[in-house]
Amino acid sequence: MPGGIYIGTGLQDRLGNIAQNSQLLAAALKAAGVNVTEHNVDGVHTWHVWRPLLNFYLQNLAFRTTTTGVGGNAEPAGKSDKVTLTATATWTA
């Protein structure tokens, strides 16, 4: 399933080294354990690249169904009047 960060570019885009830099960034994030969705297409810095990247994003990431939940637990913190609160969030695609 797609990750939490989306990176996409035209593979021949040399404007500011966008193609090379975005691929290096994606690799570094993945190496650091970040869940990354990478989608690159052939082309340069034009609408012909932007449109399929947007299409992929909208169909695969932006409008997918998810389920979230939040739970909590409060327990006394020792012999004081303080409380330890533990919250848990869950997310499924």
PDB file of N, CA, C and O in Angstrom, residues 6-76:
ATOM      1  N   TYR A   6       4.723  11.150  -0.677  1.00  0.00           N
ATOM      2  CA  TYR A   6       4.678  10.895  -2.115  1.00  0.00           C
ATOM      3  C   TYR A   6       5.711  11.771  -2.806  1.00  0.00           C
ATOM      4  O   TYR A   6       5.738  12.983  -2.604  1.00  0.00           O
ATOM      5  N   ILE A   7       6.563  11.136  -3.603  1.00  0.00           N
ATOM      6  CA  ILE A   7       7.572  11.864  -4.380  1.00  0.00           C
ATOM      7  C   ILE A   7       7.462  11.402  -5.827  1.00  0.00           C
ATOM      8  O   ILE A   7       7.513  10.200  -6.106  1.00  0.00           O
ATOM      9  N   GLY A   8       7.310  12.338  -6.738  1.00  0.00           N
ATOM     10  CA  GLY A   8       7.228  11.999  -8.150  1.00  0.00           C
ATOM     11  C   GLY A   8       7.886  13.074  -8.992  1.00  0.00           C
ATOM     12  O   GLY A   8       7.904  14.247  -8.624  1.00  0.00           O
ATOM     13  N   THR A   9       8.418  12.657 -10.134  1.00  0.00           N
ATOM     14  CA  THR A   9       9.091  13.608 -11.017  1.00  0.00           C
ATOM     15  C   THR A   9       9.158  13.050 -12.432  1.00  0.00           C
ATOM     16  O   THR A   9       8.904  11.869 -12.661  1.00  0.00           O
ATOM     17  N   GLY A  10       9.519  13.930 -13.367  1.00  0.00           N
ATOM     18  CA  GLY A  10       9.849  13.494 -14.716  1.00  0.00           C
ATOM     19  C   GLY A  10      11.296  13.033 -14.718  1.00  0.00           C
ATOM     20  O   GLY A  10      12.180  13.750 -14.242  1.00  0.00           O
ATOM     21  N   LEU A  11      11.543  11.843 -15.236  1.00  0.00           N
ATOM     22  CA  LEU A  11      12.878  11.245 -15.143  1.00  0.00           C
ATOM     23  C   LEU A  11      13.955  11.995 -15.932  1.00  0.00           C
ATOM     24  O   LEU A  11      15.130  11.862 -15.633  1.00  0.00           O
ATOM     25  N   GLN A  12      13.556  12.780 -16.917  1.00  0.00           N
ATOM     26  CA  GLN A  12      14.531  13.534 -17.695  1.00  0.00           C
ATOM     27  C   GLN A  12      14.562  15.012 -17.293  1.00  0.00           C
ATOM     28  O   GLN A  12      15.177  15.830 -17.966  1.00  0.00           O
ATOM     29  N   ASP A  13      13.919  15.356 -16.187  1.00  0.00           N
ATOM     30  CA  ASP A  13      13.854  16.753 -15.739  1.00  0.00           C
ATOM     31  C   ASP A  13      15.199  17.165 -15.145  1.00  0.00           C
ATOM     32  O   ASP A  13      15.626  16.658 -14.125  1.00  0.00           O
ATOM     33  N   ARG A  14      15.869  18.107 -15.794  1.00  0.00           N
ATOM     34  CA  ARG A  14      17.178  18.572 -15.333  1.00  0.00           C
ATOM     35  C   ARG A  14      17.107  19.973 -14.729  1.00  0.00           C
ATOM     36  O   ARG A  14      18.108  20.515 -14.309  1.00  0.00           O
ATOM     37  N   LEU A  15      15.914  20.570 -14.665  1.00  0.00           N
ATOM     38  CA  LEU A  15      15.747  21.893 -14.094  1.00  0.00           C
ATOM     39  C   LEU A  15      16.070  21.829 -12.605  1.00  0.00           C
ATOM     40  O   LEU A  15      15.341  21.255 -11.808  1.00  0.00           O
ATOM     41  N   GLY A  16      17.209  22.374 -12.214  1.00  0.00           N
ATOM     42  CA  GLY A  16      17.631  22.314 -10.817  1.00  0.00           C
ATOM     43  C   GLY A  16      17.925  20.900 -10.347  1.00  0.00           C
ATOM     44  O   GLY A  16      17.846  20.612  -9.159  1.00  0.00           O
ATOM     45  N   ASN A  17      18.236  20.010 -11.276  1.00  0.00           N
ATOM     46  CA  ASN A  17      18.500  18.600 -10.956  1.00  0.00           C
ATOM     47  C   ASN A  17      17.329  17.941 -10.233  1.00  0.00           C
ATOM     48  O   ASN A  17      17.511  17.122  -9.342  1.00  0.00           O
ATOM     49  N   ILE A  18      16.100  18.315 -10.588  1.00  0.00           N
ATOM     50  CA  ILE A  18      14.914  17.804  -9.906  1.00  0.00           C
ATOM     51  C   ILE A  18      14.849  16.278  -9.960  1.00  0.00           C
ATOM     52  O   ILE A  18      14.597  15.629  -8.943  1.00  0.00           O
ATOM     53  N   ALA A  19      15.045  15.695 -11.129  1.00  0.00           N
ATOM     54  CA  ALA A  19      14.917  14.239 -11.253  1.00  0.00           C
ATOM     55  C   ALA A  19      15.914  13.522 -10.348  1.00  0.00           C
ATOM     56  O   ALA A  19      15.542  12.644  -9.564  1.00  0.00           O
ATOM     57  N   GLN A  20      17.167  13.910 -10.438  1.00  0.00           N
ATOM     58  CA  GLN A  20      18.203  13.262  -9.636  1.00  0.00           C
ATOM     59  C   GLN A  20      17.990  13.523  -8.143  1.00  0.00           C
ATOM     60  O   GLN A  20      18.057  12.605  -7.326  1.00  0.00           O
ATOM     61  N   ASN A  21      17.707  14.766  -7.773  1.00  0.00           N
ATOM     62  CA  ASN A  21      17.543  15.098  -6.362  1.00  0.00           C
ATOM     63  C   ASN A  21      16.332  14.428  -5.723  1.00  0.00           C
ATOM     64  O   ASN A  21      16.384  14.005  -4.571  1.00  0.00           O
ATOM     65  N   SER A  22      15.224  14.314  -6.456  1.00  0.00           N
ATOM     66  CA  SER A  22      14.045  13.678  -5.867  1.00  0.00           C
ATOM     67  C   SER A  22      14.281  12.184  -5.669  1.00  0.00           C
ATOM     68  O   SER A  22      13.832  11.610  -4.673  1.00  0.00           O
ATOM     69  N   GLN A  23      15.008  11.555  -6.581  1.00  0.00           N
ATOM     70  CA  GLN A  23      15.320  10.135  -6.411  1.00  0.00           C
ATOM     71  C   GLN A  23      16.286   9.914  -5.250  1.00  0.00           C
ATOM     72  O   GLN A  23      16.142   8.953  -4.489  1.00  0.00           O
ATOM     73  N   LEU A  24      17.257  10.815  -5.087  1.00  0.00           N
ATOM     74  CA  LEU A  24      18.170  10.719  -3.949  1.00  0.00           C
ATOM     75  C   LEU A  24      17.438  10.943  -2.630  1.00  0.00           C
ATOM     76  O   LEU A  24      17.683  10.246  -1.642  1.00  0.00           O
ATOM     77  N   LEU A  25      16.513  11.904  -2.611  1.00  0.00           N
ATOM     78  CA  LEU A  25      15.731  12.166  -1.414  1.00  0.00           C
ATOM     79  C   LEU A  25      14.871  10.961  -1.055  1.00  0.00           C
ATOM     80  O   LEU A  25      14.816  10.548   0.107  1.00  0.00           O
ATOM     81  N   ALA A  26      14.211  10.374  -2.042  1.00  0.00           N
ATOM     82  CA  ALA A  26      13.375   9.192  -1.787  1.00  0.00           C
ATOM     83  C   ALA A  26      14.215   8.047  -1.228  1.00  0.00           C
ATOM     84  O   ALA A  26      13.811   7.378  -0.274  1.00  0.00           O
ATOM     85  N   ALA A  27      15.394   7.830  -1.797  1.00  0.00           N
ATOM     86  CA  ALA A  27      16.272   6.755  -1.318  1.00  0.00           C
ATOM     87  C   ALA A  27      16.734   7.018   0.114  1.00  0.00           C
ATOM     88  O   ALA A  27      16.765   6.102   0.947  1.00  0.00           O
ATOM     89  N   ALA A  28      17.069   8.267   0.429  1.00  0.00           N
ATOM     90  CA  ALA A  28      17.516   8.606   1.783  1.00  0.00           C
ATOM     91  C   ALA A  28      16.386   8.431   2.792  1.00  0.00           C
ATOM     92  O   ALA A  28      16.605   7.911   3.898  1.00  0.00           O
ATOM     93  N   LEU A  29      15.178   8.843   2.439  1.00  0.00           N
ATOM     94  CA  LEU A  29      14.042   8.679   3.341  1.00  0.00           C
ATOM     95  C   LEU A  29      13.740   7.201   3.577  1.00  0.00           C
ATOM     96  O   LEU A  29      13.489   6.777   4.702  1.00  0.00           O
ATOM     97  N   LYS A  30      13.772   6.417   2.501  1.00  0.00           N
ATOM     98  CA  LYS A  30      13.533   4.972   2.643  1.00  0.00           C
ATOM     99  C   LYS A  30      14.597   4.332   3.520  1.00  0.00           C
ATOM    100  O   LYS A  30      14.290   3.490   4.368  1.00  0.00           O
ATOM    101  N   ALA A  31      15.850   4.731   3.340  1.00  0.00           N
ATOM    102  CA  ALA A  31      16.943   4.187   4.153  1.00  0.00           C
ATOM    103  C   ALA A  31      16.778   4.551   5.628  1.00  0.00           C
ATOM    104  O   ALA A  31      17.213   3.806   6.510  1.00  0.00           O
ATOM    105  N   ALA A  32      16.116   5.680   5.897  1.00  0.00           N
ATOM    106  CA  ALA A  32      15.881   6.118   7.274  1.00  0.00           C
ATOM    107  C   ALA A  32      14.614   5.482   7.857  1.00  0.00           C
ATOM    108  O   ALA A  32      14.242   5.779   8.980  1.00  0.00           O
ATOM    109  N   GLY A  33      13.955   4.629   7.074  1.00  0.00           N
ATOM    110  CA  GLY A  33      12.772   3.938   7.567  1.00  0.00           C
ATOM    111  C   GLY A  33      11.456   4.641   7.306  1.00  0.00           C
ATOM    112  O   GLY A  33      10.419   4.225   7.811  1.00  0.00           O
ATOM    113  N   VAL A  34      11.469   5.708   6.512  1.00  0.00           N
ATOM    114  CA  VAL A  34      10.244   6.432   6.197  1.00  0.00           C
ATOM    115  C   VAL A  34       9.518   5.697   5.074  1.00  0.00           C
ATOM    116  O   VAL A  34      10.128   5.251   4.105  1.00  0.00           O
ATOM    117  N   ASN A  35       8.206   5.569   5.208  1.00  0.00           N
ATOM    118  CA  ASN A  35       7.399   4.910   4.192  1.00  0.00           C
ATOM    119  C   ASN A  35       7.133   5.894   3.056  1.00  0.00           C
ATOM    120  O   ASN A  35       6.407   6.869   3.235  1.00  0.00           O
ATOM    121  N   VAL A  36       7.729   5.658   1.896  1.00  0.00           N
ATOM    122  CA  VAL A  36       7.668   6.587   0.764  1.00  0.00           C
ATOM    123  C   VAL A  36       7.019   5.906  -0.431  1.00  0.00           C
ATOM    124  O   VAL A  36       7.348   4.769  -0.759  1.00  0.00           O
ATOM    125  N   THR A  37       6.096   6.613  -1.082  1.00  0.00           N
ATOM    126  CA  THR A  37       5.566   6.184  -2.367  1.00  0.00           C
ATOM    127  C   THR A  37       6.257   7.018  -3.426  1.00  0.00           C
ATOM    128  O   THR A  37       6.178   8.245  -3.395  1.00  0.00           O
ATOM    129  N   GLU A  38       6.947   6.352  -4.328  1.00  0.00           N
ATOM    130  CA  GLU A  38       7.690   7.050  -5.384  1.00  0.00           C
ATOM    131  C   GLU A  38       7.069   6.690  -6.725  1.00  0.00           C
ATOM    132  O   GLU A  38       6.868   5.512  -7.033  1.00  0.00           O
ATOM    133  N   HIS A  39       6.736   7.702  -7.514  1.00  0.00           N
ATOM    134  CA  HIS A  39       6.138   7.481  -8.836  1.00  0.00           C
ATOM    135  C   HIS A  39       6.780   8.457  -9.800  1.00  0.00           C
ATOM    136  O   HIS A  39       6.555   9.664  -9.723  1.00  0.00           O
ATOM    137  N   ASN A  40       7.607   7.946 -10.692  1.00  0.00           N
ATOM    138  CA  ASN A  40       8.302   8.775 -11.680  1.00  0.00           C
ATOM    139  C   ASN A  40       7.845   8.387 -13.072  1.00  0.00           C
ATOM    140  O   ASN A  40       7.536   7.228 -13.328  1.00  0.00           O
ATOM    141  N   VAL A  41       7.797   9.363 -13.965  1.00  0.00           N
ATOM    142  CA  VAL A  41       7.379   9.113 -15.338  1.00  0.00           C
ATOM    143  C   VAL A  41       8.411   9.692 -16.299  1.00  0.00           C
ATOM    144  O   VAL A  41       9.193  10.568 -15.928  1.00  0.00           O
ATOM    145  N   ASP A  42       8.410   9.198 -17.525  1.00  0.00           N
ATOM    146  CA  ASP A  42       9.305   9.746 -18.541  1.00  0.00           C
ATOM    147  C   ASP A  42       8.873  11.162 -18.891  1.00  0.00           C
ATOM    148  O   ASP A  42       7.690  11.449 -19.007  1.00  0.00           O
ATOM    149  N   GLY A  43       9.850  12.057 -19.035  1.00  0.00           N
ATOM    150  CA  GLY A  43       9.552  13.417 -19.451  1.00  0.00           C
ATOM    151  C   GLY A  43      10.355  14.444 -18.687  1.00  0.00           C
ATOM    152  O   GLY A  43      11.174  14.122 -17.833  1.00  0.00           O
ATOM    153  N   VAL A  44      10.093  15.710 -19.047  1.00  0.00           N
ATOM    154  CA  VAL A  44      10.799  16.838 -18.442  1.00  0.00           C
ATOM    155  C   VAL A  44       9.808  17.688 -17.649  1.00  0.00           C
ATOM    156  O   VAL A  44       8.752  17.210 -17.262  1.00  0.00           O
ATOM    157  N   HIS A  45      10.125  18.945 -17.422  1.00  0.00           N
ATOM    158  CA  HIS A  45       9.332  19.839 -16.588  1.00  0.00           C
ATOM    159  C   HIS A  45       8.173  20.431 -17.391  1.00  0.00           C
ATOM    160  O   HIS A  45       8.182  21.611 -17.751  1.00  0.00           O
ATOM    161  N   THR A  46       7.162  19.580 -17.713  1.00  0.00           N
ATOM    162  CA  THR A  46       6.028  20.018 -18.534  1.00  0.00           C
ATOM    163  C   THR A  46       4.725  19.471 -17.974  1.00  0.00           C
ATOM    164  O   THR A  46       4.709  18.621 -17.085  1.00  0.00           O
ATOM    165  N   TRP A  47       3.598  19.950 -18.553  1.00  0.00           N
ATOM    166  CA  TRP A  47       2.276  19.447 -18.178  1.00  0.00           C
ATOM    167  C   TRP A  47       2.135  17.973 -18.510  1.00  0.00           C
ATOM    168  O   TRP A  47       1.347  17.268 -17.872  1.00  0.00           O
ATOM    169  N   HIS A  48       2.883  17.477 -19.500  1.00  0.00           N
ATOM    170  CA  HIS A  48       2.800  16.058 -19.878  1.00  0.00           C
ATOM    171  C   HIS A  48       3.350  15.156 -18.781  1.00  0.00           C
ATOM    172  O   HIS A  48       3.064  13.970 -18.751  1.00  0.00           O
ATOM    173  N   VAL A  49       4.124  15.689 -17.892  1.00  0.00           N
ATOM    174  CA  VAL A  49       4.621  14.951 -16.725  1.00  0.00           C
ATOM    175  C   VAL A  49       3.720  15.211 -15.525  1.00  0.00           C
ATOM    176  O   VAL A  49       3.343  14.294 -14.799  1.00  0.00           O
ATOM    177  N   TRP A  50       3.348  16.445 -15.339  1.00  0.00           N
ATOM    178  CA  TRP A  50       2.548  16.837 -14.175  1.00  0.00           C
ATOM    179  C   TRP A  50       1.209  16.107 -14.127  1.00  0.00           C
ATOM    180  O   TRP A  50       0.780  15.640 -13.078  1.00  0.00           O
ATOM    181  N   ARG A  51       0.550  15.982 -15.273  1.00  0.00           N
ATOM    182  CA  ARG A  51      -0.790  15.390 -15.295  1.00  0.00           C
ATOM    183  C   ARG A  51      -0.801  13.923 -14.862  1.00  0.00           C
ATOM    184  O   ARG A  51      -1.619  13.542 -14.031  1.00  0.00           O
ATOM    185  N   PRO A  52       0.093  13.043 -15.358  1.00  0.00           N
ATOM    186  CA  PRO A  52       0.065  11.657 -14.859  1.00  0.00           C
ATOM    187  C   PRO A  52       0.496  11.541 -13.399  1.00  0.00           C
ATOM    188  O   PRO A  52       0.033  10.655 -12.682  1.00  0.00           O
ATOM    189  N   LEU A  53       1.374  12.452 -12.931  1.00  0.00           N
ATOM    190  CA  LEU A  53       1.747  12.426 -11.514  1.00  0.00           C
ATOM    191  C   LEU A  53       0.544  12.784 -10.644  1.00  0.00           C
ATOM    192  O   LEU A  53       0.289  12.135  -9.623  1.00  0.00           O
ATOM    193  N   LEU A  54      -0.205  13.806 -11.050  1.00  0.00           N
ATOM    194  CA  LEU A  54      -1.404  14.188 -10.311  1.00  0.00           C
ATOM    195  C   LEU A  54      -2.443  13.066 -10.364  1.00  0.00           C
ATOM    196  O   LEU A  54      -3.063  12.728  -9.358  1.00  0.00           O
ATOM    197  N   ASN A  55      -2.620  12.473 -11.526  1.00  0.00           N
ATOM    198  CA  ASN A  55      -3.572  11.379 -11.681  1.00  0.00           C
ATOM    199  C   ASN A  55      -3.231  10.217 -10.749  1.00  0.00           C
ATOM    200  O   ASN A  55      -4.107   9.675 -10.060  1.00  0.00           O
ATOM    201  N   PHE A  56      -1.966   9.843 -10.684  1.00  0.00           N
ATOM    202  CA  PHE A  56      -1.534   8.768  -9.787  1.00  0.00           C
ATOM    203  C   PHE A  56      -1.816   9.133  -8.332  1.00  0.00           C
ATOM    204  O   PHE A  56      -2.337   8.335  -7.566  1.00  0.00           O
ATOM    205  N   TYR A  57      -1.481  10.362  -7.967  1.00  0.00           N
ATOM    206  CA  TYR A  57      -1.703  10.817  -6.598  1.00  0.00           C
ATOM    207  C   TYR A  57      -3.184  10.759  -6.230  1.00  0.00           C
ATOM    208  O   TYR A  57      -3.562  10.250  -5.169  1.00  0.00           O
ATOM    209  N   LEU A  58      -4.034  11.279  -7.096  1.00  0.00           N
ATOM    210  CA  LEU A  58      -5.462  11.316  -6.792  1.00  0.00           C
ATOM    211  C   LEU A  58      -6.067   9.921  -6.717  1.00  0.00           C
ATOM    212  O   LEU A  58      -6.873   9.634  -5.832  1.00  0.00           O
ATOM    213  N   GLN A  59      -5.685   9.038  -7.627  1.00  0.00           N
ATOM    214  CA  GLN A  59      -6.272   7.701  -7.652  1.00  0.00           C
ATOM    215  C   GLN A  59      -5.724   6.776  -6.568  1.00  0.00           C
ATOM    216  O   GLN A  59      -6.443   5.899  -6.090  1.00  0.00           O
ATOM    217  N   ASN A  60      -4.468   6.949  -6.189  1.00  0.00           N
ATOM    218  CA  ASN A  60      -3.841   5.989  -5.289  1.00  0.00           C
ATOM    219  C   ASN A  60      -3.612   6.486  -3.870  1.00  0.00           C
ATOM    220  O   ASN A  60      -3.391   5.678  -2.973  1.00  0.00           O
ATOM    221  N   LEU A  61      -3.624   7.790  -3.663  1.00  0.00           N
ATOM    222  CA  LEU A  61      -3.308   8.311  -2.341  1.00  0.00           C
ATOM    223  C   LEU A  61      -4.391   9.208  -1.760  1.00  0.00           C
ATOM    224  O   LEU A  61      -4.820   9.017  -0.624  1.00  0.00           O
ATOM    225  N   ALA A  62      -4.832  10.189  -2.503  1.00  0.00           N
ATOM    226  CA  ALA A  62      -5.694  11.222  -1.939  1.00  0.00           C
ATOM    227  C   ALA A  62      -7.091  10.732  -1.581  1.00  0.00           C
ATOM    228  O   ALA A  62      -7.621  11.095  -0.541  1.00  0.00           O
ATOM    229  N   PHE A  63      -7.689   9.907  -2.394  1.00  0.00           N
ATOM    230  CA  PHE A  63      -9.082   9.530  -2.179  1.00  0.00           C
ATOM    231  C   PHE A  63      -9.270   8.050  -1.888  1.00  0.00           C
ATOM    232  O   PHE A  63     -10.269   7.458  -2.249  1.00  0.00           O
ATOM    233  N   ARG A  64      -8.340   7.469  -1.185  1.00  0.00           N
ATOM    234  CA  ARG A  64      -8.518   6.076  -0.807  1.00  0.00           C
ATOM    235  C   ARG A  64      -9.217   6.006   0.544  1.00  0.00           C
ATOM    236  O   ARG A  64      -9.152   6.919   1.356  1.00  0.00           O
ATOM    237  N   THR A  65      -9.901   4.918   0.777  1.00  0.00           N
ATOM    238  CA  THR A  65     -10.651   4.746   2.015  1.00  0.00           C
ATOM    239  C   THR A  65      -9.721   4.314   3.131  1.00  0.00           C
ATOM    240  O   THR A  65      -8.896   3.430   2.957  1.00  0.00           O
ATOM    241  N   THR A  66      -9.843   4.951   4.270  1.00  0.00           N
ATOM    242  CA  THR A  66      -9.040   4.592   5.432  1.00  0.00           C
ATOM    243  C   THR A  66      -9.937   4.481   6.658  1.00  0.00           C
ATOM    244  O   THR A  66     -11.053   4.984   6.684  1.00  0.00           O
ATOM    245  N   THR A  67      -9.432   3.810   7.667  1.00  0.00           N
ATOM    246  CA  THR A  67     -10.108   3.702   8.952  1.00  0.00           C
ATOM    247  C   THR A  67      -9.136   4.137  10.027  1.00  0.00           C
ATOM    248  O   THR A  67      -7.980   3.721  10.023  1.00  0.00           O
ATOM    249  N   THR A  68      -9.577   4.986  10.919  1.00  0.00           N
ATOM    250  CA  THR A  68      -8.725   5.424  12.015  1.00  0.00           C
ATOM    251  C   THR A  68      -9.430   5.178  13.342  1.00  0.00           C
ATOM    252  O   THR A  68     -10.652   5.105  13.408  1.00  0.00           O
ATOM    253  N   GLY A  69      -8.642   5.033  14.365  1.00  0.00           N
ATOM    254  CA  GLY A  69      -9.187   4.858  15.701  1.00  0.00           C
ATOM    255  C   GLY A  69      -8.244   5.437  16.729  1.00  0.00           C
ATOM    256  O   GLY A  69      -7.036   5.507  16.518  1.00  0.00           O
ATOM    257  N   VAL A  70      -8.803   5.876  17.844  1.00  0.00           N
ATOM    258  CA  VAL A  70      -8.001   6.421  18.933  1.00  0.00           C
ATOM    259  C   VAL A  70      -8.527   5.829  20.233  1.00  0.00           C
ATOM    260  O   VAL A  70      -9.730   5.763  20.464  1.00  0.00           O
ATOM    261  N   GLY A  71      -7.611   5.365  21.056  1.00  0.00           N
ATOM    262  CA  GLY A  71      -7.982   4.833  22.359  1.00  0.00           C
ATOM    263  C   GLY A  71      -7.109   5.446  23.442  1.00  0.00           C
ATOM    264  O   GLY A  71      -6.025   5.949  23.159  1.00  0.00           O
ATOM    265  N   GLY A  72      -7.579   5.395  24.652  1.00  0.00           N
ATOM    266  CA  GLY A  72      -6.800   5.979  25.737  1.00  0.00           C
ATOM    267  C   GLY A  72      -6.950   5.186  27.019  1.00  0.00           C
ATOM    268  O   GLY A  72      -7.914   4.453  27.216  1.00  0.00           O
ATOM    269  N   ASN A  73      -5.961   5.338  27.908  1.00  0.00           N
ATOM    270  CA  ASN A  73      -5.969   4.655  29.186  1.00  0.00           C
ATOM    271  C   ASN A  73      -5.324   5.580  30.219  1.00  0.00           C
ATOM    272  O   ASN A  73      -4.242   6.096  30.005  1.00  0.00           O
ATOM    273  N   ALA A  74      -6.009   5.788  31.338  1.00  0.00           N
ATOM    274  CA  ALA A  74      -5.479   6.636  32.405  1.00  0.00           C
ATOM    275  C   ALA A  74      -5.264   5.787  33.659  1.00  0.00           C
ATOM    276  O   ALA A  74      -6.129   5.022  34.052  1.00  0.00           O
ATOM    277  N   GLU A  75      -4.077   5.920  34.233  1.00  0.00           N
ATOM    278  CA  GLU A  75      -3.750   5.182  35.450  1.00  0.00           C
ATOM    279  C   GLU A  75      -3.097   6.142  36.451  1.00  0.00           C
ATOM    280  O   GLU A  75      -2.411   7.072  36.056  1.00  0.00           O
ATOM    281  N   PRO A  76      -3.297   5.880  37.743  1.00  0.00           N
ATOM    282  CA  PRO A  76      -2.628   6.718  38.742  1.00  0.00           C
ATOM    283  C   PRO A  76      -1.112   6.648  38.580  1.00  0.00           C
ATOM    284  O   PRO A  76      -0.554   5.603  38.267  1.00  0.00           O
TER     285      PRO A  76
END
